[in-house]
Tab-separated table of C-alpha atoms in Angstrom:
chain	number	residue	atom	x	y	z
A	1	MET	CA	-0.193	0.035	-0.116
A	2	ARG	CA	2.764	2.619	0.562
A	3	ALA	CA	4.500	1.776	-2.533
A	4	MET	CA	1.042	2.643	-4.229
A	5	ALA	CA	1.388	5.938	-2.559
A	6	TRP	CA	3.746	7.364	-5.285
A	7	GLU	CA	1.556	6.031	-8.222
A	8	THR	CA	-1.901	7.801	-6.623
A	9	THR	CA	-2.863	11.168	-6.184
A	10	THR	CA	-5.478	12.662	-3.652
A	11	ARG	CA	-8.574	13.983	-4.926
A	12	SER	CA	-7.710	17.635	-4.249
A	13	ASP	CA	-4.687	16.927	-6.678
A	14	ARG	CA	-6.995	15.535	-9.608
A	15	GLU	CA	-9.361	18.336	-9.295
A	16	GLN	CA	-6.481	21.026	-9.948
A	17	ARG	CA	-5.557	21.423	-13.690
A	18	GLY	CA	-2.475	22.383	-15.158
A	19	PRO	CA	1.018	23.153	-13.411
A	20	SER	CA	1.108	26.056	-10.879
A	21	VAL	CA	2.789	29.276	-11.786
A	22	SER	CA	5.501	28.393	-9.431
A	23	MET	CA	6.271	25.024	-11.222
A	24	VAL	CA	6.159	26.852	-14.365
A	25	LEU	CA	8.864	29.176	-13.037
A	26	PHE	CA	11.034	26.407	-11.969
A	27	TRP	CA	11.024	24.876	-15.527
A	28	ILE	CA	12.091	27.842	-17.032
A	29	PHE	CA	14.818	27.988	-14.599
A	30	LEU	CA	16.084	24.475	-15.317
A	31	ALA	CA	15.837	25.065	-19.038
A	32	ALA	CA	17.665	28.492	-18.766
A	33	ALA	CA	20.241	26.930	-16.310
A	34	ILE	CA	20.842	23.796	-19.273
A	35	LEU	CA	20.854	26.772	-21.786
A	36	LEU	CA	23.807	28.596	-19.974
A	37	LEU	CA	25.401	25.328	-19.633
A	38	LEU	CA	25.367	24.245	-23.083
A	39	ASP	CA	26.477	27.939	-24.146
A	40	PRO	CA	25.505	27.818	-27.785
A	41	LEU	CA	27.897	30.630	-28.622
A	42	ASN	CA	30.783	28.916	-27.411
A	43	PRO	CA	33.922	29.717	-28.155
A	44	GLY	CA	32.091	33.407	-28.195
A	45	VAL	CA	32.290	36.454	-30.046
A	46	ALA	CA	35.721	37.619	-30.994
A	47	THR	CA	37.070	40.658	-29.328
A	48	GLU	CA	40.638	42.254	-29.307
A	49	ALA	CA	40.987	40.955	-25.868
A	50	GLY	CA	39.933	37.175	-27.006
A	51	TYR	CA	36.798	35.525	-27.165
A	52	LEU	CA	34.071	36.944	-25.344
A	53	ARG	CA	31.878	34.234	-24.074
A	54	LEU	CA	28.352	35.951	-23.318
A	55	PRO	CA	26.985	33.083	-20.626
A	56	ARG	CA	30.408	33.074	-18.705
A	57	ASP	CA	31.717	36.601	-19.058
A	58	ILE	CA	28.501	38.976	-18.794
A	59	GLY	CA	27.883	39.321	-15.508
A	60	PRO	CA	24.127	39.815	-15.012
A	61	LEU	CA	23.004	37.235	-17.918
A	62	LYS	CA	24.930	33.981	-15.859
A	63	TYR	CA	22.517	34.626	-12.935
A	64	ALA	CA	19.754	34.881	-15.131
A	65	ALA	CA	18.507	31.274	-14.532
A	66	LEU	CA	18.536	31.837	-10.855
A	67	VAL	CA	16.216	34.711	-10.878
A	68	PHE	CA	13.630	32.611	-12.452
A	69	GLY	CA	14.161	29.898	-9.696
A	70	ALA	CA	13.971	32.413	-6.711
A	71	MET	CA	10.810	33.723	-8.149
A	72	GLY	CA	9.686	30.273	-7.780
A	73	MET	CA	10.919	29.379	-4.615
A	74	GLY	CA	9.340	33.090	-3.270
A	75	LEU	CA	5.670	31.855	-5.008
A	76	SER	CA	6.081	28.201	-3.034
A	77	VAL	CA	6.845	30.040	0.183
A	78	VAL	CA	3.899	32.141	-0.065
A	79	GLY	CA	1.041	29.760	-1.757
A	80	LEU	CA	2.061	26.327	0.197
A	81	PRO	CA	1.313	27.359	3.837
A	82	LEU	CA	-2.035	28.934	2.565
A	83	PHE	CA	-3.145	26.032	0.228
A	84	ASP	CA	-1.354	22.943	1.152
A	85	PRO	CA	0.087	22.986	4.812
A	86	ALA	CA	1.181	18.950	4.593
A	87	ARG	CA	3.696	20.126	1.523
A	88	TRP	CA	4.666	23.249	3.547
A	89	ARG	CA	5.669	21.230	6.243
A	90	HIS	CA	7.885	18.793	4.092
A	91	PHE	CA	9.364	21.677	2.690
A	92	THR	CA	10.354	23.487	5.969
A	93	SER	CA	11.127	19.972	7.581
A	94	SER	CA	13.625	19.240	4.968
A	95	LEU	CA	14.929	22.774	4.782
A	96	MET	CA	16.152	22.796	8.516
A	97	LEU	CA	17.657	19.319	8.212
A	98	CYS	CA	19.746	20.885	5.312
A	99	TRP	CA	21.078	23.349	7.697
A	100	PRO	CA	25.063	22.710	6.610
A	101	VAL	CA	24.228	23.606	3.014
A	102	LEU	CA	22.363	26.592	3.973
A	103	LEU	CA	25.344	27.782	6.501
A	104	CYS	CA	28.007	26.959	3.983
A	105	GLY	CA	26.354	29.103	1.273
A	106	LEU	CA	25.837	31.877	3.756
A	107	PHE	CA	29.512	31.611	4.808
A	108	ILE	CA	30.565	32.105	0.915
A	109	LEU	CA	28.143	34.661	0.130
A	110	ALA	CA	29.327	36.874	2.859
A	111	GLY	CA	32.788	36.576	2.051
A	112	SER	CA	32.545	37.266	-1.536
A	113	LEU	CA	30.187	40.107	-0.936
A	114	TYR	CA	32.736	41.770	1.668
A	115	ALA	CA	35.490	41.227	-0.735
A	116	ARG	CA	33.482	42.836	-3.667
A	117	PHE	CA	32.001	45.975	-2.135
A	118	VAL	CA	34.726	46.600	0.890
A	119	LEU	CA	37.899	45.146	-0.598
A	120	GLY	CA	37.042	46.352	-4.154
A	121	ILE	CA	37.848	42.750	-5.415
A	122	LYS	CA	36.499	41.759	-8.806
A	123	GLU	CA	37.147	38.032	-9.202
A	124	THR	CA	35.209	36.985	-5.996
A	125	TYR	CA	33.691	33.481	-4.982
A	126	LEU	CA	29.996	35.283	-5.409
A	127	ALA	CA	28.976	32.930	-8.268
A	128	SER	CA	30.088	29.941	-5.968
A	129	GLY	CA	27.789	31.231	-3.043
A	130	LEU	CA	24.679	32.290	-5.690
A	131	ALA	CA	25.035	28.928	-7.314
A	132	MET	CA	24.111	27.022	-3.799
A	133	THR	CA	20.742	28.710	-3.590
A	134	ALA	CA	19.911	26.151	-6.420
A	135	PHE	CA	19.681	23.691	-3.660
A	136	PRO	CA	16.602	25.141	-1.815
A	137	ILE	CA	15.106	25.755	-5.147
A	138	GLY	CA	15.417	21.985	-5.622
A	139	LEU	CA	13.764	21.132	-2.323
A	140	ALA	CA	10.694	23.798	-3.194
A	141	MET	CA	10.394	21.887	-6.794
A	142	ILE	CA	9.911	18.439	-4.808
A	143	ALA	CA	7.792	19.840	-2.031
A	144	GLU	CA	5.448	21.855	-4.750
A	145	SER	CA	5.277	18.834	-7.127
A	146	ARG	CA	2.283	16.663	-7.133
A	147	ASP	CA	4.032	13.594	-8.610
A	148	PRO	CA	7.874	14.231	-7.500
A	149	LEU	CA	9.178	11.091	-9.347
A	150	LYS	CA	7.839	12.479	-12.323
A	151	THR	CA	9.298	15.904	-11.912
A	152	VAL	CA	12.539	14.035	-11.145
A	153	HIS	CA	11.933	12.098	-14.428
A	154	ALA	CA	11.592	15.349	-16.477
A	155	TYR	CA	14.633	16.595	-15.118
A	156	PHE	CA	16.411	13.635	-16.560
A	157	VAL	CA	14.859	14.036	-20.010
A	158	VAL	CA	15.931	17.318	-20.019
A	159	LEU	CA	19.441	16.565	-18.987
A	160	LEU	CA	19.353	13.596	-21.880
A	161	LEU	CA	18.434	15.933	-24.288
A	162	ALA	CA	21.160	18.210	-23.434
A	163	SER	CA	23.503	15.214	-23.629
A	164	VAL	CA	22.906	14.869	-27.409
A	165	TYR	CA	24.353	18.233	-28.056
A	166	MET	CA	27.358	17.852	-25.315
A	167	ALA	CA	28.108	14.401	-27.090
A	168	VAL	CA	27.966	15.724	-30.555
A	169	GLU	CA	30.398	18.649	-29.404
A	170	ILE	CA	32.757	16.366	-27.442
A	171	VAL	CA	33.297	14.311	-30.834
A	172	ILE	CA	33.448	17.515	-32.812
A	173	GLN	CA	36.215	18.840	-30.544
A	174	ARG	CA	37.914	15.864	-30.288
A	175	ARG	CA	38.430	15.054	-34.097
A	176	GLN	CA	39.752	18.690	-34.120
A	177	GLY	CA	42.498	17.880	-31.503
A	178	GLY	CA	40.328	19.874	-28.688
A	179	GLN	CA	38.338	19.236	-26.031
A	180	ALA	CA	34.239	20.133	-24.864
A	181	PHE	CA	32.245	19.872	-21.718
A	182	HIS	CA	35.144	18.656	-19.666
A	183	GLU	CA	33.869	19.802	-15.735
A	184	GLU	CA	30.269	19.346	-17.065
A	185	ILE	CA	30.936	15.652	-17.573
A	186	PHE	CA	29.384	14.642	-14.573
A	187	LEU	CA	26.022	15.577	-15.966
A	188	LEU	CA	26.324	13.201	-18.844
A	189	ILE	CA	28.070	9.790	-18.244
A	190	PRO	CA	25.990	9.486	-14.928
A	191	LEU	CA	22.945	9.613	-16.859
A	192	ALA	CA	23.515	5.668	-17.565
A	193	VAL	CA	22.702	4.978	-14.030
A	194	TYR	CA	19.215	6.269	-14.106
A	195	TRP	CA	18.344	4.775	-18.034
A	196	PHE	CA	19.844	1.836	-17.245
A	197	LEU	CA	17.314	1.478	-14.226
A	198	VAL	CA	14.355	2.926	-15.646
A	199	ASN	CA	15.004	-0.068	-18.761
A	200	GLU	CA	16.373	-2.392	-16.351
A	201	LYS	CA	13.792	-5.556	-17.541
A	202	ASN	CA	14.545	-4.521	-21.306
A	203	TRP	CA	17.866	-5.895	-22.599
A	204	SER	CA	18.079	-2.386	-24.251
A	205	ALA	CA	19.374	-0.981	-20.887
A	206	TRP	CA	22.768	-1.990	-21.841
A	207	PHE	CA	22.806	0.193	-24.842
A	208	TRP	CA	22.482	3.122	-22.686
A	209	VAL	CA	25.457	1.995	-20.469
A	210	LEU	CA	27.494	1.387	-23.826
A	211	GLY	CA	26.536	4.662	-25.385
A	212	PHE	CA	27.603	6.641	-22.369
A	213	ALA	CA	30.509	4.780	-22.255
A	214	VAL	CA	31.658	5.625	-25.540
A	215	VAL	CA	31.323	9.262	-24.953
A	216	GLY	CA	33.329	9.125	-21.877
A	217	LEU	CA	36.179	7.282	-23.893
A	218	ILE	CA	36.017	9.625	-26.790
A	219	SER	CA	36.325	12.700	-24.647
A	220	HIS	CA	39.713	11.468	-23.720
A	221	LYS	CA	40.246	13.429	-20.290
A	222	ASN	CA	41.331	11.813	-16.951
A	223	THR	CA	38.063	13.516	-15.446
A	224	SER	CA	36.186	11.689	-18.029
A	225	TYR	CA	37.614	8.616	-17.295
A	226	LEU	CA	37.407	8.893	-13.360
A	227	VAL	CA	33.502	9.385	-13.426
A	228	LEU	CA	33.115	6.664	-16.032
A	229	LEU	CA	34.948	4.271	-13.729
A	230	LEU	CA	32.796	5.358	-11.002
A	231	VAL	CA	29.592	5.038	-12.814
A	232	LEU	CA	30.257	1.390	-14.142
A	233	GLY	CA	31.525	0.709	-10.272
A	234	TYR	CA	28.201	2.107	-9.287
A	235	LEU	CA	26.287	0.056	-11.413
A	236	CYS	CA	28.307	-3.121	-10.799
A	237	VAL	CA	27.572	-2.785	-7.015
A	238	LEU	CA	23.760	-2.376	-7.868
A	239	TRP	CA	23.532	-5.231	-10.284
A	240	ILE	CA	25.490	-7.700	-7.706
A	241	GLY	CA	23.566	-6.402	-5.003
A	242	LYS	CA	20.179	-7.274	-6.664
A	243	LYS	CA	21.578	-10.713	-7.700
A	244	PHE	CA	22.735	-11.571	-4.088
A	245	LEU	CA	19.029	-10.573	-2.617
A	246	ARG	CA	17.414	-12.584	-5.518
A	247	HIS	CA	19.471	-15.633	-4.308
A	248	ARG	CA	19.737	-15.107	-0.586
A	249	ASN	CA	18.441	-18.778	-0.076
A	250	ASP	CA	20.756	-20.189	-2.850
A	251	GLY	CA	23.919	-20.837	-0.842
A	252	LEU	CA	25.610	-22.156	-4.374
A	253	ARG	CA	24.727	-19.517	-6.411
A	254	ARG	CA	25.641	-16.464	-3.841
A	255	PHE	CA	28.891	-18.417	-3.838
A	256	VAL	CA	29.641	-18.240	-7.746
A	257	LEU	CA	28.311	-14.686	-7.751
A	258	GLY	CA	31.005	-13.489	-4.836
A	259	TYR	CA	33.630	-16.081	-6.674
A	260	GLY	CA	32.931	-13.821	-10.151
A	261	LEU	CA	32.910	-10.824	-8.301
A	262	MET	CA	36.644	-11.510	-6.824
A	263	LEU	CA	37.588	-12.163	-10.165
A	264	ALA	CA	36.225	-8.811	-11.736
A	265	LEU	CA	37.760	-6.930	-9.015
A	266	PHE	CA	41.194	-8.641	-9.699
A	267	ALA	CA	41.151	-7.852	-13.361
A	268	ALA	CA	40.239	-4.176	-12.507
A	269	ALA	CA	42.928	-4.001	-10.102
A	270	ALA	CA	45.301	-5.307	-12.991
A	271	ALA	CA	43.949	-2.927	-15.429
A	272	LEU	CA	44.389	0.023	-13.104
A	273	ALA	CA	48.067	-1.260	-12.552
A	274	PHE	CA	48.665	-1.175	-16.085
A	275	VAL	CA	47.167	2.292	-16.582
A	276	LEU	CA	49.581	3.524	-13.608
A	277	VAL	CA	52.467	2.059	-15.078
A	278	HIS	CA	51.857	3.273	-18.653
A	279	TYR	CA	50.444	6.407	-17.409
A	280	GLN	CA	52.771	9.067	-19.436
A	281	ASP	CA	52.105	6.895	-22.562
A	282	ARG	CA	48.273	6.103	-22.411
A	283	LEU	CA	46.482	8.906	-20.800
A	284	PRO	CA	46.220	12.834	-20.888
A	285	SER	CA	48.956	14.741	-19.068
A	286	GLY	CA	46.325	16.731	-17.140
A	287	ASN	CA	48.810	19.593	-16.793
A	288	THR	CA	50.344	18.178	-13.757
A	289	ASP	CA	53.091	20.982	-13.280
A	290	VAL	CA	50.146	23.763	-13.186
A	291	ARG	CA	48.029	21.352	-10.782
A	292	GLU	CA	51.026	21.091	-8.537
A	293	TYR	CA	51.791	24.556	-8.243
A	294	VAL	CA	48.220	25.392	-7.419
A	295	TYR	CA	47.911	22.644	-5.022
A	296	ARG	CA	50.872	23.682	-3.009
A	297	ALA	CA	49.708	27.408	-2.930
A	298	ALA	CA	46.328	26.197	-1.685
A	299	TRP	CA	47.800	24.137	0.711
A	300	GLU	CA	50.279	27.018	2.098
A	301	LYS	CA	47.126	29.273	2.000
A	302	PHE	CA	45.302	27.215	4.534
A	303	LEU	CA	48.475	26.653	6.559
A	304	ALA	CA	48.528	30.350	7.004
A	305	SER	CA	45.082	30.586	8.292
A	306	PRO	CA	43.933	27.325	9.166
A	307	VAL	CA	40.590	27.927	11.576
A	308	TYR	CA	38.307	29.937	8.810
A	309	GLY	CA	41.105	30.818	6.202
A	310	THR	CA	40.237	34.124	4.458
A	311	ALA	CA	36.492	33.412	4.817
A	312	PHE	CA	36.319	33.852	1.040
A	313	ALA	CA	36.797	37.503	1.317
A	314	ASP	CA	39.859	37.024	-1.178
A	315	ASN	CA	40.476	37.055	-4.888
A	316	THR	CA	39.940	33.414	-6.853
A	317	ASN	CA	43.113	33.757	-8.838
A	318	ILE	CA	46.673	32.367	-8.058
A	319	ASP	CA	49.643	34.281	-9.082
A	320	PHE	CA	51.614	31.384	-11.880
A	321	PRO	CA	54.704	33.282	-12.966
A	322	PHE	CA	56.471	30.301	-15.174
A	323	PHE	CA	54.291	30.805	-18.381
A	324	PRO	CA	51.036	32.525	-19.780
A	325	ILE	CA	47.876	30.480	-19.178
A	326	MET	CA	45.442	31.865	-22.154
A	327	GLY	CA	47.480	34.903	-22.081
A	328	GLN	CA	47.507	35.693	-18.408
A	329	TYR	CA	50.113	34.801	-15.590
A	330	ARG	CA	47.429	33.658	-13.197
A	331	VAL	CA	44.857	30.750	-13.113
A	332	ILE	CA	42.476	29.637	-10.386
A	333	ASN	CA	42.750	26.711	-8.387
A	334	HIS	CA	41.530	23.339	-9.979
A	335	SER	CA	40.504	21.897	-7.126
A	336	ASP	CA	37.256	22.887	-5.237
A	337	TRP	CA	38.117	20.769	-2.259
A	338	LEU	CA	41.456	22.286	-1.696
A	339	ASP	CA	40.176	25.719	-2.746
A	340	VAL	CA	37.596	25.734	0.008
A	341	LEU	CA	40.249	24.363	2.405
A	342	ALA	CA	42.286	27.373	1.516
A	343	ARG	CA	39.726	30.262	1.440
A	344	GLY	CA	37.385	28.938	4.240
A	345	GLY	CA	39.603	27.132	6.617
A	346	ALA	CA	38.790	24.088	8.650
A	347	LEU	CA	35.453	25.639	9.431
A	348	GLY	CA	34.495	26.102	5.831
A	349	PHE	CA	35.802	22.614	4.884
A	350	ALA	CA	33.648	21.119	7.633
A	351	LEU	CA	30.519	22.793	6.345
A	352	PHE	CA	31.506	21.826	2.859
A	353	LEU	CA	31.714	18.287	3.604
A	354	GLY	CA	28.124	18.821	5.736
A	355	ALA	CA	26.519	20.120	2.410
A	356	LEU	CA	28.070	17.560	0.158
A	357	PHE	CA	26.726	14.578	2.266
A	358	THR	CA	23.636	15.873	3.573
A	359	PRO	CA	21.397	14.605	0.552
A	360	PHE	CA	22.790	11.444	0.470
A	361	TRP	CA	22.189	11.015	4.437
A	362	LEU	CA	18.473	12.180	3.844
A	363	SER	CA	18.183	9.996	0.871
A	364	ALA	CA	19.629	6.773	2.744
A	365	SER	CA	17.361	3.887	3.556
A	366	ARG	CA	18.065	0.420	5.222
A	367	THR	CA	15.129	-0.953	2.927
A	368	LYS	CA	15.230	-1.247	-0.814
A	369	PRO	CA	12.565	1.179	-2.286
A	370	ALA	CA	9.504	-1.033	-2.968
A	371	GLU	CA	8.711	1.022	-6.367
A	372	ALA	CA	10.873	0.903	-9.207
A	373	ARG	CA	10.911	4.282	-10.633
A	374	LEU	CA	11.794	5.568	-6.814
A	375	ARG	CA	14.784	3.395	-7.171
A	376	ALA	CA	15.844	4.732	-10.372
A	377	CYS	CA	15.608	8.552	-9.562
A	378	LEU	CA	17.378	8.045	-6.029
A	379	HIS	CA	20.294	6.147	-7.820
A	380	GLY	CA	20.039	8.464	-10.938
A	381	LEU	CA	20.338	11.643	-8.330
A	382	ARG	CA	23.167	9.732	-6.274
A	383	ALA	CA	25.380	8.856	-9.002
A	384	ILE	CA	25.183	12.625	-10.662
A	385	GLY	CA	26.239	13.927	-7.120
A	386	LEU	CA	28.959	11.466	-6.363
A	387	SER	CA	30.409	12.055	-9.908
A	388	GLY	CA	30.338	15.968	-9.200
A	389	MET	CA	32.237	15.353	-6.220
A	390	VAL	CA	34.924	13.752	-8.099
A	391	VAL	CA	35.200	16.040	-10.563
A	392	MET	CA	35.553	18.652	-7.892
A	393	LEU	CA	38.555	17.033	-6.680
A	394	PHE	CA	40.602	18.088	-9.774
A	395	ASN	CA	38.429	20.977	-11.387
A	396	PRO	CA	36.974	24.216	-10.193
A	397	VAL	CA	32.984	23.471	-10.348
A	398	MET	CA	31.867	25.771	-8.052
A	399	LEU	CA	33.403	28.530	-9.869
A	400	ASN	CA	31.630	28.038	-12.771
A	401	MET	CA	28.029	29.516	-12.490
A	402	ALA	CA	26.235	27.348	-14.892
A	403	VAL	CA	27.774	24.065	-13.579
A	404	GLY	CA	27.847	24.665	-9.924
A	405	THR	CA	23.944	25.631	-10.235
A	406	LEU	CA	23.103	22.466	-11.858
A	407	PHE	CA	25.306	20.527	-9.110
A	408	TRP	CA	23.467	21.996	-6.198
A	409	LEU	CA	20.239	21.907	-7.887
A	410	ASN	CA	20.816	17.977	-8.281
A	411	ALA	CA	21.531	18.017	-4.768
A	412	GLY	CA	18.370	19.552	-3.760
A	413	LEU	CA	16.212	17.614	-5.610
A	414	LEU	CA	18.216	14.466	-4.052
A	415	ALA	CA	17.668	15.738	-0.623
A	416	GLY	CA	13.941	16.574	-0.934
A	417	LEU	CA	12.731	13.346	-2.907
A	418	GLY	CA	15.005	11.125	-0.332
A	419	TRP	CA	13.063	13.092	2.618
A	420	ARG	CA	10.008	12.725	0.867
A	421	GLN	CA	10.002	9.292	0.555
A	422	ARG	CA	11.673	8.398	4.037
A	423	ALA	CA	8.388	10.299	5.533
A	424	ARG	CA	5.835	8.176	3.592
A	425	ARG	CA	7.623	5.068	5.142
A	426	GLN	CA	6.544	6.406	8.389
A	427	PRO	CA	3.283	5.154	10.428
A	428	PRO	CA	0.082	6.739	10.078
A	429	GLY	CA	-0.481	9.673	12.334
A	430	VAL	CA	3.517	10.693	12.595
A	431	ASP	CA	4.081	14.365	12.438
A	432	TYR	CA	6.941	14.890	9.569
A	433	SER	CA	7.639	18.422	10.676
């Protein structure tokens, strides 16, 4: 009966016709965020100073998507307590449980605003802080939605449509000796998890995995390979876990599965050892000299102020005196994890860790979801979140407004959906607020 709750709607929901104004604004927000991410004007408009990329370099434009999201969330805050107190309680309770995300965002925003308007620093972490507002927007989308699973499915459909353009650009740029959608790859390859689980009972499910794996290999970037390995490992764990549960009373089959898993792990370890030995010949360089320099600089900045760092009241750039990078002797830190540690100190890093893992905690469950769509949605969102965290280790995701917005929106959807499905499993009469 509880599983059927995801398939049924209340009488009041049936009586409502069409989407609410807030949901329309949420979908405009998502469409605008995807458009800014894809940046059809890339490489931009040619100027004397180089190529001007409008979504990245024109300040007000890169914040346009968040305006629609904020408007939608504002209408939800006004409308839900008046017309649907139950969903309002769901939104406020999930928001309170996500306090690490909110505090982390406020910490970054406060330091960035101080740097911009008091210290007069132009290159600040304002985009990083504002991108985190997409998290409560994601929570509001789930609270506002009459069918959260349908909403999350639509989100994956939008990402799938965007992935077609991304894949084409990756292939074109690869043939020309370049690369495209490097940092954004965590929004592409992990789609294999969702679409595999949605089509799990059909043989075509494996073609989704194969297709996204091919795109990851064609991109020929270390980040893509790491994300691809994570996704394949994630699917492997899901598949093995399902097989073990199916044969829980058959000791022989469980032994065969376990033995096969051990062989697969040995094969994977051997392949990884081969790659490490032949790293220089088989993999891209990854600009190790630049990364080593900026990582050392970030660590030294952390040691200079280990408690709260610079409180993000700092310039995002690091001086790089050895050779020009895109015409400038400066570079941003190519690791969000180290950047947060350097600029926010131990305090900021603790809040950052809490912000990253809170959605996974809210969506955790001791039992397997009974509804297949719910399982696919949760694992699809988790795969994107985990992949984004891996990309953040070696790339500046948070400094890119378009990429950061979608990362935190995905986290908000995961937290909202996870909390809503946990609340539905409680006995009747429990107060979820």
